[in-house]
Short mmCIF file of C-alpha atoms and ligand atoms in Angstrom, two decimals:
data_model
loop_
_atom_site.label_atom_id
_atom_site.label_comp_id
_atom_site.label_asym_id
_atom_site.label_seq_id
_atom_site.Cartn_x
_atom_site.Cartn_y
_atom_site.Cartn_z
CA MET J 1045 115.22 83.40 123.57
CA ASN J 1046 118.02 85.51 125.02
CA GLY J 1047 118.42 88.48 122.70
CA THR J 1048 117.44 92.01 123.58
CA LEU J 1049 114.47 93.96 122.26
CA ARG J 1050 114.31 97.70 121.71
CA THR J 1051 110.97 99.25 120.74
CA LEU J 1052 111.11 100.82 117.29
CA ILE J 1053 107.41 101.51 116.65
CA SER J 1054 104.94 101.66 119.51
CA GLU J 1055 101.52 100.04 119.58
CA GLU J 1056 99.90 103.50 119.44
CA GLN J 1057 101.94 104.52 116.39
CA ILE J 1058 101.05 101.28 114.60
CA GLN J 1059 97.35 101.56 115.35
CA ALA J 1060 97.18 105.19 114.22
CA ARG J 1061 99.07 104.49 111.00
CA VAL J 1062 97.01 101.41 110.13
CA ARG J 1063 93.83 103.45 110.49
CA GLU J 1064 95.29 106.05 108.12
CA LEU J 1065 96.22 103.41 105.57
CA GLY J 1066 92.75 101.87 105.72
CA ALA J 1067 91.14 105.23 105.15
CA ARG J 1068 93.50 105.97 102.25
CA ILE J 1069 92.83 102.63 100.59
CA ARG J 1070 89.07 103.21 100.78
CA ALA J 1071 89.50 106.78 99.49
CA ASP J 1072 91.48 105.46 96.50
CA PHE J 1073 88.71 102.97 95.65
CA PRO J 1074 85.45 104.52 96.80
CA ASP J 1075 82.42 102.21 96.64
CA GLN J 1076 84.40 99.36 95.09
CA PRO J 1077 84.70 95.81 96.44
CA LEU J 1078 88.24 95.05 97.57
CA THR J 1079 90.11 91.82 98.22
CA LEU J 1080 92.88 91.85 100.80
CA VAL J 1081 95.38 89.06 100.25
CA CYS J 1082 97.05 88.33 103.58
CA VAL J 1083 100.55 86.92 103.23
CA LEU J 1084 100.91 84.42 106.06
CA LYS J 1085 102.09 84.23 108.58
CA GLY J 1086 103.74 87.60 109.16
CA SER J 1087 100.87 89.88 108.13
CA PHE J 1088 98.02 88.26 110.07
CA LEU J 1089 97.85 91.01 112.70
CA PHE J 1090 98.31 93.80 110.16
CA VAL J 1091 95.47 92.44 108.03
CA ALA J 1092 93.26 91.97 111.09
CA ASP J 1093 93.62 95.65 111.96
CA LEU J 1094 93.69 96.93 108.38
CA VAL J 1095 90.49 95.18 107.36
CA ARG J 1096 88.68 96.84 110.25
CA ALA J 1097 89.94 100.23 109.06
CA ILE J 1098 88.42 99.82 105.58
CA SER J 1099 84.71 100.44 105.27
CA GLY J 1100 82.36 98.78 102.79
CA GLU J 1101 82.79 95.58 100.83
CA VAL J 1102 86.04 93.81 101.64
CA ARG J 1103 87.05 90.18 101.18
CA VAL J 1104 90.04 88.55 102.86
CA GLU J 1105 92.05 85.75 101.32
CA PHE J 1106 95.08 84.01 102.78
CA LEU J 1107 98.28 83.09 101.02
CA GLY J 1108 100.74 80.97 102.94
CA VAL J 1109 104.36 81.67 102.13
CA ALA J 1110 107.59 80.43 103.66
CA SER J 1111 110.65 82.45 102.73
CA TYR J 1112 112.79 82.56 105.81
CA HIS J 1113 113.41 79.13 107.46
CA GLY J 1114 114.08 80.49 110.94
CA GLY J 1115 117.10 82.70 110.29
CA THR J 1116 117.60 86.43 110.03
CA SER J 1117 118.56 86.84 106.37
CA SER J 1118 116.55 86.39 103.17
CA SER J 1119 116.90 83.15 101.26
CA GLY J 1120 115.08 84.49 98.22
CA VAL J 1121 113.32 81.14 97.98
CA VAL J 1122 109.53 81.42 98.16
CA LYS J 1123 107.45 78.36 98.93
CA ILE J 1124 103.65 78.48 98.77
CA THR J 1125 102.34 76.62 101.80
CA HIS J 1126 98.66 77.60 101.37
CA ASP J 1127 97.07 78.94 98.20
CA LEU J 1128 94.07 81.31 97.94
CA ARG J 1129 90.69 79.64 98.40
CA HIS J 1130 88.99 81.73 95.71
CA GLY J 1131 89.94 83.16 92.33
CA ILE J 1132 90.78 86.85 92.11
CA GLU J 1133 89.93 87.41 88.45
CA GLY J 1134 88.46 90.87 87.87
CA GLN J 1135 88.94 91.89 91.50
CA ILE J 1136 90.77 94.85 92.98
CA CYS J 1137 93.38 93.18 95.17
CA ILE J 1138 95.63 94.54 97.85
CA LEU J 1139 98.49 92.20 98.63
CA VAL J 1140 99.26 92.75 102.31
CA GLU J 1141 102.79 92.08 103.57
CA ASP J 1142 104.44 92.56 106.94
CA ILE J 1143 107.80 93.74 105.62
CA VAL J 1144 109.59 94.19 102.31
CA ASP J 1145 113.35 93.69 102.53
CA THR J 1146 115.12 92.42 99.39
CA GLY J 1147 111.76 92.56 97.60
CA LEU J 1148 112.21 89.04 96.26
CA THR J 1149 109.18 87.63 98.06
CA ILE J 1150 106.74 90.34 97.06
CA ASP J 1151 108.07 90.43 93.50
CA TYR J 1152 107.47 86.71 93.20
CA LEU J 1153 103.97 86.95 94.67
CA VAL J 1154 102.95 89.90 92.49
CA ARG J 1155 103.99 88.04 89.35
CA MET J 1156 102.22 84.89 90.51
CA LEU J 1157 98.95 86.71 91.26
CA LYS J 1158 98.95 88.91 88.13
CA VAL J 1159 98.67 85.77 86.02
CA ARG J 1160 95.28 85.15 87.68
CA GLY J 1161 93.81 88.27 86.09
CA PRO J 1162 92.93 90.69 88.90
CA LYS J 1163 91.50 94.01 87.75
CA ALA J 1164 94.16 95.72 89.85
CA LEU J 1165 96.88 94.53 92.19
CA HIS J 1166 98.47 96.84 94.75
CA VAL J 1167 100.90 96.14 97.56
CA ALA J 1168 100.43 97.31 101.14
CA THR J 1169 103.28 96.67 103.55
CA LEU J 1170 103.48 97.59 107.19
CA LEU J 1171 107.25 97.99 107.02
CA ASP J 1172 109.61 98.91 104.21
CA LYS J 1173 113.32 98.15 104.70
CA PRO J 1174 114.74 99.63 101.46
CA ASP J 1175 118.48 99.33 102.17
CA ASN J 1176 118.73 95.70 100.99
CA ARG J 1177 116.44 95.93 97.98
CA GLU J 1178 117.47 93.57 95.17
CA VAL J 1179 114.48 93.98 92.88
CA GLU J 1180 112.43 97.09 92.21
CA VAL J 1181 108.92 96.69 93.59
CA GLU J 1182 106.04 99.15 93.55
CA LEU J 1183 104.67 99.64 97.06
CA SER J 1184 101.36 101.52 96.98
CA TYR J 1185 100.86 101.68 100.75
CA VAL J 1186 103.71 101.74 103.27
CA GLY J 1187 103.21 101.95 107.03
CA PHE J 1188 106.75 102.80 108.10
CA THR J 1189 110.13 102.95 106.39
CA ILE J 1190 112.73 101.49 108.72
CA PRO J 1191 116.54 101.10 108.81
CA ASP J 1192 118.26 97.82 108.01
CA GLU J 1193 117.71 96.10 111.34
CA PHE J 1194 116.09 92.79 112.14
CA VAL J 1195 112.71 93.52 113.68
CA VAL J 1196 110.12 91.39 115.46
CA GLY J 1197 106.63 91.86 116.84
CA TYR J 1198 103.14 92.65 115.52
CA GLY J 1199 103.21 89.46 113.47
CA LEU J 1200 106.92 89.41 112.62
CA ASP J 1201 108.86 86.53 114.07
CA LEU J 1202 112.25 85.15 114.84
CA GLY J 1203 112.03 81.38 114.80
CA GLU J 1204 108.21 81.65 115.21
CA LEU J 1205 108.50 83.71 118.42
CA TYR J 1206 107.69 87.36 119.17
CA ARG J 1207 104.71 87.55 116.79
CA ASN J 1208 102.51 88.36 119.79
CA LEU J 1209 104.21 91.65 120.70
CA PRO J 1210 101.75 94.52 120.05
CA TYR J 1211 104.66 96.75 118.96
CA VAL J 1212 107.65 96.41 116.59
CA ALA J 1213 111.07 96.00 118.19
CA ILE J 1214 114.65 95.73 116.97
CA TYR J 1215 116.08 92.37 117.93
CA SER J 1216 119.75 92.08 118.81
CA PRO J 1217 121.18 88.66 119.54
P1 IMP W 304 112.28 89.78 101.19
O1 IMP W 304 111.93 88.67 100.25
O2 IMP W 304 113.76 89.89 101.42
O3 IMP W 304 111.67 91.11 100.83
O4 IMP W 304 111.75 89.37 102.61
C1 IMP W 304 110.46 89.37 102.91
C2 IMP W 304 110.16 88.43 104.04
O5 IMP W 304 111.27 88.19 104.90
C3 IMP W 304 109.13 89.08 104.90
O6 IMP W 304 107.84 88.74 104.46
C4 IMP W 304 109.43 88.54 106.26
O7 IMP W 304 108.73 87.34 106.48
C5 IMP W 304 110.91 88.27 106.25
N1 IMP W 304 111.67 89.37 106.88
C6 IMP W 304 112.44 90.30 106.28
N2 IMP W 304 112.98 91.15 107.16
C7 IMP W 304 112.52 90.74 108.38
C8 IMP W 304 112.73 91.23 109.72
O8 IMP W 304 113.42 92.22 110.00
N3 IMP W 304 112.09 90.53 110.70
C9 IMP W 304 111.30 89.46 110.46
N4 IMP W 304 111.09 88.96 109.23
C10 IMP W 304 111.70 89.61 108.19
MG1 MG W 305 106.28 87.88 105.34
#
């Protein structure tokens, strides 16, 4: 790839913030079992760190979603590539996303999961990019609010690359 990368959020900032979010989630639901729903692929690193920052009983489920098809703008089309392995009825669920841009993906997923009868369903997103929002979505836990730039790293990709960066960077072609 021949674009340029500029660090937006350092590895240290991410790690510190994720620990804070984990502690806040546990404080909001003391002594209660939680189910983290990891939206693949983008949030796999965020979930891996977040789950270790939440004490007590935590389950992890994976939901495979394809919304982007290799480009840098939202298609608004959500395709489920891997469904949850277990039901979430009666459970307190945290839907974990890498980034919320237009909001179309998370809005679709929240409506899809609510039908399955969770006791509660909250959204945690590492990044919030509010400038392009097309649908109102309630985000209970936000790592960082960022400007309208295309970012990669810490799970976020461009054409499947850059997910392995331990920090978040702005990508310019
Ligand atoms: P939305 O449906 O527009 O909110 O987009 C959500 C999805 O688009 C995210 O889960 C990401 O997979 C992808 N996405 C949005 N913005 C970016 C970005 O800046 N970098 C990488 N992926 C992004
Ligand atoms: Mg995503």
